[in-house]
Tab-separated table of C-alpha atoms in Angstrom:
chain	number	residue	atom	x	y	z
A	1	LEU	CA	16.541	5.311	-9.414
A	2	SER	CA	16.528	5.297	-5.610
A	3	ILE	CA	17.153	8.365	-3.455
A	4	HIS	CA	17.259	8.367	0.348
A	5	ALA	CA	17.693	11.380	2.613
A	6	SER	CA	17.792	11.527	6.396
A	7	LEU	CA	17.031	14.879	8.009
A	8	ILE	CA	17.495	15.859	11.656
A	9	PRO	CA	16.042	19.401	11.948
A	10	LEU	CA	15.753	19.121	15.748
A	11	ARG	CA	17.386	17.036	18.402
A	12	ASP	CA	15.747	13.586	18.618
A	13	LEU	CA	13.635	14.299	15.512
A	14	THR	CA	14.515	12.187	12.460
A	15	ILE	CA	12.815	12.444	9.069
A	16	ASP	CA	13.636	9.804	6.459
A	17	LEU	CA	12.643	10.546	2.859
A	18	ASN	CA	12.633	8.016	0.019
A	19	ILE	CA	12.074	8.469	-3.711
A	20	ASP	CA	12.023	5.458	-6.027
A	21	LYS	CA	11.517	5.057	-9.743
A	22	THR	CA	11.817	1.900	-11.822
A	23	PHE	CA	11.456	1.928	-15.601
A	24	GLY	CA	12.420	-0.992	-17.784
A	25	LYS	CA	11.932	-1.398	-21.500
A	26	SER	CA	13.191	-3.878	-24.077
A	27	TYR	CA	13.016	-3.715	-27.854
A	28	SER	CA	13.266	-6.530	-30.387
A	29	GLU	CA	12.782	-6.963	-34.106
A	30	LEU	CA	13.467	-9.561	-36.811
A	31	PHE	CA	15.735	-9.101	-39.817
A	32	LYS	CA	14.841	-11.240	-42.810
A	33	ASP	CA	17.278	-12.015	-45.583
A	34	THR	CA	15.611	-11.198	-48.897
A	35	ILE	CA	18.557	-11.578	-51.254
A	36	GLY	CA	17.330	-11.218	-54.795
A	37	SER	CA	14.700	-8.639	-53.898
A	38	PRO	CA	14.859	-5.520	-56.089
A	39	THR	CA	14.557	-3.235	-53.044
A	40	SER	CA	16.853	-4.501	-50.294
A	41	ASN	CA	18.764	-7.507	-49.001
A	42	PHE	CA	17.316	-7.261	-45.485
A	43	VAL	CA	13.904	-6.162	-44.179
A	44	ARG	CA	12.893	-5.324	-40.586
A	45	LEU	CA	9.892	-7.286	-39.316
A	46	ASN	CA	7.783	-7.492	-36.136
A	47	PRO	CA	9.161	-4.615	-34.042
A	48	TYR	CA	8.115	-5.250	-30.438
A	49	THR	CA	8.605	-3.256	-27.237
A	50	ALA	CA	7.739	-4.368	-23.694
A	51	GLY	CA	8.501	-3.156	-20.188
A	52	SER	CA	7.292	-2.088	-16.768
A	53	PHE	CA	7.019	1.129	-14.770
A	54	SER	CA	6.820	1.940	-11.061
A	55	VAL	CA	7.283	5.085	-8.938
A	56	SER	CA	6.910	6.075	-5.322
A	57	TYR	CA	3.819	8.246	-5.136
A	58	ILE	CA	1.462	10.264	-2.905
A	59	SER	CA	-2.208	9.281	-3.135
A	60	PHE	CA	-3.663	9.584	0.373
A	61	GLN	CA	-5.884	12.524	-0.679
A	62	THR	CA	-8.870	10.167	-1.012
A	63	MET	CA	-7.783	7.480	1.450
A	64	PHE	CA	-9.888	8.738	4.361
A	65	GLU	CA	-13.100	9.337	2.435
A	66	LYS	CA	-16.200	7.283	3.247
A	67	PHE	CA	-15.989	3.700	2.028
A	68	SER	CA	-18.511	0.869	2.008
A	69	SER	CA	-17.772	-2.443	0.316
A	70	ASN	CA	-21.314	-2.734	-1.119
A	71	GLU	CA	-21.655	0.864	-2.330
A	72	VAL	CA	-20.001	2.704	-5.212
A	73	SER	CA	-17.686	5.282	-3.666
A	74	GLY	CA	-17.795	8.986	-4.440
A	75	THR	CA	-14.204	8.803	-5.703
A	76	PHE	CA	-15.160	6.118	-8.217
A	77	LYS	CA	-17.999	8.328	-9.480
A	78	THR	CA	-15.497	11.171	-9.894
A	79	PHE	CA	-13.324	8.782	-11.884
A	80	GLU	CA	-16.252	8.050	-14.198
A	81	ALA	CA	-17.005	11.770	-14.627
A	82	ASN	CA	-13.363	12.612	-15.398
A	83	ARG	CA	-13.466	10.469	-18.533
A	84	LEU	CA	-15.473	13.035	-20.497
A	85	ILE	CA	-12.959	15.788	-19.684
A	86	LEU	CA	-9.979	13.627	-20.639
A	87	SER	CA	-11.648	12.513	-23.868
A	88	ASP	CA	-12.135	16.145	-24.872
A	89	ARG	CA	-8.477	16.966	-24.090
A	90	LEU	CA	-7.202	14.002	-26.073
A	91	GLY	CA	-9.485	14.722	-29.011
A	92	LYS	CA	-8.114	18.272	-29.269
A	93	THR	CA	-4.481	17.092	-29.222
A	94	ASN	CA	-4.912	14.331	-31.822
A	95	GLY	CA	-5.225	15.534	-35.401
A	96	TYR	CA	-6.736	12.200	-36.434
A	97	SER	CA	-9.802	12.763	-34.204
A	98	THR	CA	-12.409	14.548	-36.297
A	99	GLY	CA	-15.152	15.497	-33.842
A	100	ILE	CA	-17.479	14.646	-30.989
A	101	GLY	CA	-19.703	11.588	-31.053
A	102	ALA	CA	-23.358	11.357	-30.032
A	103	ASP	CA	-22.351	10.270	-26.519
A	104	GLY	CA	-20.287	13.439	-26.006
A	105	TYR	CA	-16.912	11.710	-26.298
A	106	ALA	CA	-14.303	12.657	-28.888
A	107	GLN	CA	-13.928	10.346	-31.861
A	108	GLY	CA	-11.549	7.494	-31.005
A	109	TYR	CA	-11.525	8.350	-27.293
A	110	GLY	CA	-14.606	6.682	-25.867
A	111	LYS	CA	-15.405	5.979	-22.234
A	112	TYR	CA	-13.342	2.769	-22.247
A	113	ALA	CA	-10.293	4.017	-24.145
A	114	GLN	CA	-7.048	3.261	-22.310
A	115	ASP	CA	-5.636	6.767	-22.843
A	116	VAL	CA	-8.790	8.173	-21.250
A	117	LEU	CA	-9.025	5.795	-18.295
A	118	ILE	CA	-5.473	6.016	-16.929
A	119	PRO	CA	-5.257	9.813	-16.411
A	120	ALA	CA	-8.922	9.922	-15.305
A	121	PHE	CA	-8.148	7.283	-12.648
A	122	ILE	CA	-5.020	9.060	-11.398
A	123	ALA	CA	-6.799	12.424	-11.275
A	124	ALA	CA	-9.747	11.042	-9.282
A	125	TYR	CA	-7.818	9.058	-6.675
A	126	THR	CA	-5.160	11.723	-6.065
A	127	LYS	CA	-7.595	14.682	-6.306
A	128	LYS	CA	-5.815	16.254	-9.254
A	129	ASP	CA	-7.455	18.548	-11.792
A	130	PRO	CA	-8.485	16.400	-14.811
A	131	ASN	CA	-7.774	19.415	-17.022
A	132	SER	CA	-4.085	19.427	-16.042
A	133	VAL	CA	-3.216	15.807	-15.200
A	134	SER	CA	-0.465	14.489	-17.480
A	135	LEU	CA	-1.342	12.391	-20.541
A	136	LEU	CA	0.498	9.329	-21.832
A	137	LYS	CA	2.965	9.836	-24.646
A	138	GLN	CA	2.124	8.103	-27.912
A	139	ASN	CA	5.499	7.820	-29.594
A	140	ASN	CA	8.666	5.816	-29.072
A	141	PRO	CA	11.608	7.698	-30.590
A	142	ASN	CA	14.283	5.570	-28.861
A	143	ILE	CA	14.755	2.715	-26.411
A	144	SER	CA	15.068	5.037	-23.392
A	145	ALA	CA	11.916	7.048	-24.174
A	146	ASN	CA	9.417	6.789	-21.295
A	147	PRO	CA	5.716	7.027	-22.238
A	148	PHE	CA	4.901	7.678	-18.562
A	149	ALA	CA	7.419	10.506	-18.096
A	150	GLY	CA	4.596	12.806	-16.991
A	151	ILE	CA	4.041	10.682	-13.874
A	152	LYS	CA	6.723	12.014	-11.526
A	153	PRO	CA	7.953	10.104	-8.453
A	154	ARG	CA	6.953	11.601	-5.114
A	155	PRO	CA	8.725	11.262	-1.753
A	156	ASN	CA	7.572	8.837	0.923
A	157	TRP	CA	8.578	9.412	4.509
A	158	ARG	CA	9.089	8.181	8.062
A	159	VAL	CA	9.131	10.566	11.045
A	160	THR	CA	10.456	9.530	14.466
A	161	TYR	CA	10.650	11.665	17.606
A	162	THR	CA	12.168	10.460	20.882
A	163	GLY	CA	12.631	13.743	22.762
A	164	LEU	CA	9.489	13.922	24.930
A	165	SER	CA	11.226	12.286	27.877
A	166	ARG	CA	13.742	15.148	27.906
A	167	ILE	CA	11.114	17.808	28.593
A	168	PRO	CA	11.385	19.090	32.189
A	169	GLY	CA	8.605	17.573	34.278
A	170	LEU	CA	8.016	14.678	31.904
A	171	ASP	CA	11.480	13.273	32.628
A	172	LYS	CA	10.228	12.353	36.108
A	173	ILE	CA	7.376	10.317	34.638
A	174	PHE	CA	8.842	8.760	31.495
A	175	THR	CA	12.178	7.075	30.917
A	176	ASN	CA	11.553	6.736	27.197
A	177	VAL	CA	8.854	7.991	24.816
A	178	SER	CA	8.861	7.334	21.081
A	179	LEU	CA	6.496	8.796	18.493
A	180	SER	CA	6.594	7.598	14.897
A	181	HIS	CA	4.659	8.119	11.680
A	182	ALA	CA	5.293	6.704	8.199
A	183	TYR	CA	3.760	6.746	4.728
A	184	THR	CA	4.600	4.629	1.691
A	185	SER	CA	2.873	4.592	-1.682
A	186	ASN	CA	3.594	3.066	-5.058
A	187	LEU	CA	2.015	3.568	-8.483
A	188	SER	CA	2.863	0.925	-11.055
A	189	MET	CA	2.107	-0.620	-14.415
A	190	ASN	CA	3.446	-4.122	-13.974
A	191	SER	CA	3.709	-4.605	-17.716
A	192	PHE	CA	3.120	-2.850	-21.007
A	193	ASN	CA	3.793	-3.820	-24.604
A	194	SER	CA	3.600	-2.210	-28.012
A	195	ALA	CA	0.495	-2.718	-30.141
A	196	LEU	CA	1.192	-4.213	-33.568
A	197	LEU	CA	-1.852	-2.420	-35.016
A	198	PHE	CA	-0.617	1.061	-34.041
A	199	GLU	CA	-0.456	3.463	-36.985
A	200	ASP	CA	0.686	7.073	-37.334
A	201	PRO	CA	0.634	7.648	-41.124
A	202	LEU	CA	1.107	11.438	-40.950
A	203	LEU	CA	3.814	11.217	-38.225
A	204	LEU	CA	1.811	13.364	-35.789
A	205	GLY	CA	3.044	11.457	-32.749
A	206	GLN	CA	-0.522	10.294	-32.108
A	207	PRO	CA	-2.472	7.092	-32.810
A	208	GLY	CA	-4.227	7.154	-36.167
A	209	PHE	CA	-5.928	3.745	-36.431
A	210	ILE	CA	-9.372	3.207	-34.860
A	211	ASP	CA	-10.342	-0.314	-33.834
A	212	THR	CA	-13.631	-1.179	-35.517
A	213	ILE	CA	-14.824	-3.198	-32.515
A	214	SER	CA	-14.156	-0.762	-29.658
A	215	GLY	CA	-14.315	2.427	-31.728
A	216	ASN	CA	-11.147	3.671	-29.981
A	217	PHE	CA	-7.686	4.519	-31.249
A	218	ILE	CA	-5.112	1.746	-30.878
A	219	PRO	CA	-2.430	3.302	-28.580
A	220	TYR	CA	1.277	2.739	-29.064
A	221	PHE	CA	1.494	0.818	-25.779
A	222	LEU	CA	-1.115	-1.573	-24.394
A	223	ILE	CA	-1.393	-1.566	-20.584
A	224	PRO	CA	-3.503	-4.324	-19.004
A	225	ASN	CA	-3.471	-3.006	-15.441
A	226	ILE	CA	-2.532	-0.004	-13.297
A	227	SER	CA	-2.314	-0.193	-9.507
A	228	ILE	CA	-1.770	2.066	-6.511
A	229	SER	CA	-0.622	0.616	-3.205
A	230	GLU	CA	-0.296	2.819	-0.132
A	231	ALA	CA	-0.068	2.504	3.634
A	232	PHE	CA	0.262	4.592	6.752
A	233	ALA	CA	2.360	2.063	8.648
A	234	PRO	CA	1.886	3.496	11.141
A	235	LEU	CA	-0.301	6.573	10.966
A	236	ILE	CA	0.644	7.058	14.604
A	237	ASP	CA	2.704	4.877	16.915
A	238	PHE	CA	3.062	5.954	20.555
A	239	ASP	CA	5.439	3.837	22.634
A	240	MET	CA	6.354	4.818	26.194
A	241	GLN	CA	8.210	3.501	29.218
A	242	LEU	CA	7.388	4.946	32.650
A	243	THR	CA	9.710	5.261	35.590
A	244	ASN	CA	7.585	2.791	37.590
A	245	GLN	CA	8.423	0.018	35.054
A	246	VAL	CA	5.075	0.306	33.271
A	247	SER	CA	5.158	0.299	29.468
A	248	ALA	CA	2.354	1.175	27.070
A	249	ARG	CA	1.888	1.322	23.326
A	250	PHE	CA	-0.770	2.518	20.900
A	251	GLU	CA	-0.554	2.020	17.135
A	252	TYR	CA	-2.954	2.919	14.351
A	253	LYS	CA	-2.309	1.664	10.804
A	254	LYS	CA	-4.265	2.161	7.614
A	255	SER	CA	-3.655	0.853	4.086
A	256	ARG	CA	-5.303	0.757	0.667
A	257	GLN	CA	-4.737	-1.199	-2.541
A	258	LEU	CA	-6.262	-0.103	-5.866
A	259	SER	CA	-6.057	-2.238	-8.992
A	260	LEU	CA	-7.726	-1.068	-12.199
A	261	SER	CA	-8.073	-3.633	-14.964
A	262	LEU	CA	-8.037	-2.125	-18.447
A	263	VAL	CA	-9.267	-5.423	-19.869
A	264	ASP	CA	-12.634	-5.802	-18.123
A	265	PHE	CA	-12.823	-2.170	-16.828
A	266	GLN	CA	-13.157	-3.183	-13.189
A	267	LEU	CA	-11.575	-1.637	-10.104
A	268	SER	CA	-10.659	-3.774	-7.118
A	269	GLU	CA	-10.266	-1.772	-3.906
A	270	SER	CA	-8.869	-3.316	-0.749
A	271	ARG	CA	-8.758	-1.438	2.558
A	272	SER	CA	-7.380	-2.322	5.955
A	273	THR	CA	-7.507	-0.513	9.303
A	274	GLU	CA	-5.790	-1.773	12.426
A	275	PHE	CA	-5.581	-0.641	16.052
A	276	VAL	CA	-3.023	-2.130	18.432
A	277	ILE	CA	-2.979	-1.471	22.180
A	278	GLY	CA	-0.341	-2.970	24.425
A	279	ALA	CA	0.647	-2.614	28.083
A	280	GLY	CA	3.254	-4.219	30.286
A	281	TRP	CA	4.548	-4.097	33.842
A	282	ARG	CA	7.805	-5.423	35.249
A	283	LYS	CA	8.209	-5.918	38.977
A	284	LYS	CA	10.992	-7.301	41.159
A	285	GLY	CA	10.031	-8.831	44.506
A	286	PHE	CA	6.405	-9.301	43.504
A	287	GLN	CA	4.245	-10.417	46.428
A	288	LEU	CA	2.173	-13.565	45.789
A	289	PRO	CA	-0.939	-14.679	47.727
A	290	PHE	CA	0.586	-18.148	48.109
A	291	LYS	CA	3.951	-19.728	48.843
A	292	VAL	CA	6.401	-19.848	45.993
A	293	PRO	CA	6.712	-23.500	44.886
A	294	PHE	CA	10.071	-25.300	44.829
A	295	THR	CA	11.591	-22.988	47.435
A	296	LYS	CA	12.941	-23.988	50.821
A	297	LYS	CA	11.866	-20.854	52.610
A	298	ASP	CA	8.276	-20.164	53.468
A	299	THR	CA	8.191	-17.067	51.261
A	300	LYS	CA	5.511	-15.452	49.139
A	301	LYS	CA	7.825	-12.953	47.432
A	302	LEU	CA	9.443	-13.525	44.047
A	303	GLU	CA	13.144	-12.790	44.001
A	304	ASN	CA	13.546	-12.126	40.280
A	305	ASP	CA	11.692	-9.939	37.794
A	306	ILE	CA	8.185	-10.886	36.721
A	307	ASN	CA	6.719	-9.402	33.556
A	308	PHE	CA	3.000	-8.906	32.930
A	309	ARG	CA	1.951	-8.222	29.337
A	310	LEU	CA	-1.384	-7.564	27.606
A	311	ASP	CA	-1.779	-6.985	23.859
A	312	PHE	CA	-5.068	-6.239	22.137
A	313	SER	CA	-5.652	-5.557	18.429
A	314	ILE	CA	-8.530	-5.043	16.014
A	315	ARG	CA	-8.035	-5.250	12.256
A	316	ASP	CA	-10.777	-4.536	9.744
A	317	ASP	CA	-10.283	-5.649	6.122
A	318	ALA	CA	-12.619	-5.109	3.189
A	319	VAL	CA	-12.343	-5.804	-0.555
A	320	SER	CA	-14.802	-4.419	-3.087
A	321	ASN	CA	-15.087	-4.553	-6.875
A	322	SER	CA	-16.646	-1.726	-8.885
A	323	ARG	CA	-17.282	-1.894	-12.619
A	324	LEU	CA	-17.489	1.193	-14.795
A	325	ASP	CA	-20.990	2.459	-15.598
A	326	GLN	CA	-22.686	0.124	-13.114
A	327	ASP	CA	-24.354	1.580	-10.042
A	328	ALA	CA	-23.434	-1.293	-7.751
A	329	ALA	CA	-20.325	-2.526	-5.976
A	330	LEU	CA	-19.660	-6.148	-5.106
A	331	PRO	CA	-17.951	-7.075	-1.827
A	332	THR	CA	-15.626	-9.991	-2.616
A	333	ALA	CA	-13.737	-10.478	0.647
A	334	GLY	CA	-13.246	-8.975	4.069
A	335	GLN	CA	-13.078	-9.768	7.729
A	336	LYS	CA	-12.720	-8.311	11.179
A	337	VAL	CA	-9.977	-9.865	13.280
A	338	ILE	CA	-9.929	-9.370	17.058
A	339	SER	CA	-6.929	-10.618	19.044
A	340	ILE	CA	-6.153	-10.567	22.758
A	341	SER	CA	-2.935	-11.948	24.255
A	342	PRO	CA	-2.205	-11.652	28.008
A	343	SER	CA	0.932	-13.317	29.372
A	344	ILE	CA	3.061	-13.605	32.521
A	345	ASP	CA	6.782	-14.190	32.190
A	346	TYR	CA	9.085	-15.042	35.105
A	347	VAL	CA	12.790	-15.810	35.232
A	348	LEU	CA	13.408	-18.491	37.852
A	349	ASN	CA	17.175	-18.261	37.437
A	350	ASN	CA	19.761	-17.670	34.745
A	351	ARG	CA	18.821	-20.954	33.043
A	352	VAL	CA	15.056	-21.411	33.496
A	353	ASN	CA	12.282	-19.144	32.249
A	354	VAL	CA	8.573	-19.824	32.823
A	355	LYS	CA	5.783	-18.206	30.821
A	356	LEU	CA	2.007	-18.454	31.244
A	357	TYR	CA	0.132	-17.320	28.176
A	358	PHE	CA	-3.328	-17.003	26.670
A	359	ASP	CA	-3.943	-16.128	23.049
A	360	GLN	CA	-7.358	-15.781	21.427
A	361	ARG	CA	-8.059	-14.731	17.835
A	362	ARG	CA	-11.578	-14.243	16.494
A	363	VAL	CA	-12.277	-13.821	12.764
A	364	GLU	CA	-15.639	-12.395	11.689
A	365	PRO	CA	-16.022	-12.595	7.867
A	366	LYS	CA	-17.965	-10.005	5.909
A	367	ILE	CA	-19.190	-12.321	3.172
A	368	SER	CA	-21.720	-15.129	3.556
A	369	THR	CA	-19.485	-17.811	2.034
A	370	SER	CA	-17.186	-17.805	5.074
A	371	ALA	CA	-17.936	-18.762	8.670
A	372	PRO	CA	-16.706	-17.096	11.879
A	373	ILE	CA	-13.616	-18.723	13.352
A	374	THR	CA	-12.286	-18.447	16.892
A	375	THR	CA	-8.851	-19.818	17.761
A	376	THR	CA	-7.732	-20.066	21.390
A	377	ARG	CA	-4.369	-21.157	22.725
A	378	ALA	CA	-3.246	-21.228	26.343
A	379	GLY	CA	-0.591	-22.978	28.351
A	380	VAL	CA	2.692	-22.913	30.194
A	381	GLN	CA	5.986	-22.526	28.395
A	382	ILE	CA	9.278	-23.476	30.068
A	383	ARG	CA	12.587	-22.522	28.521
A	384	ILE	CA	15.795	-24.094	29.763
A	385	SER	CA	19.200	-22.859	28.661
A	386	LEU	CA	21.889	-25.556	28.393
A	387	ALA	CA	24.690	-23.182	27.467
A	388	GLN	CA	27.894	-23.560	29.507
């Protein structure tokens, strides 16, 4: 399911909204010929269901909270605390759960139970109330039944405004001004499959078999991983062109990737922040301090347009792993990337273009296993058009 809407509430203001939902599920079973059996000629064996689920989502509620790659975040601690609340809710809804264990968790819904972890994770990282966040469904009445139906898709957006240059007074300074802002987010379970050990003997629509190793109910569907990916790309982008042929741009982007493993109970969190600043100036008849080479006249003025450009960016990346019930986080990757790129571009004629450029990129890693790297490129680039 994909829905797109474009709204124009004001002149030069455009709002694009997108809602996406993807749910796929397949079912298979074996029929065995048992001719001669006193009960039936055919029996149904090995029913198996598998699929995937993904929705556009909104999860920036905790995106701007304090984060350090070597410290357990406050949001992760909230996630851990939510488990007790979700265990109590699940225990009350499942007639097979007979009470509360010594650790305070309901029978069959311990601190590492899948049905406890998924809603506790969503509640913590989207700042939802753990007492009202939706629970996973534990039955499969037909092939189109969605166990994640309680997770509703949310709209993502892009906002663009180009009307500042029309404001009286500003129209004498700017020829074009563009402001933009965008947010995209996705919550997904890349795969899930039915558990062959699931049992519901009393047809309560709830799991009734407790695994002797984990002490938790075997759910109808096994989910190895749940992830949330989101980005403000950009959070703000300000692009302007002045009447004196000066251009300037400022962009701020921020993104986050969360991946919770339900196999080893570890959360990988990746964050990225980037600032981009750019400026340019175009001038015709630019005066040089020396004579223009390859010209017959003793002139120091350029006849065609010359373009000066400077781009500067800083990007900060960090990846951290946090494991449930451990008071330490492990930074696994990360770097700070600083780039600067000045250039001068001149059109000699309609066939020849000359560009002087300098490009430097410095990478400062955040883990001891990597070394700082600086890459510098500079030179002259000549483009010749051979078109007739």
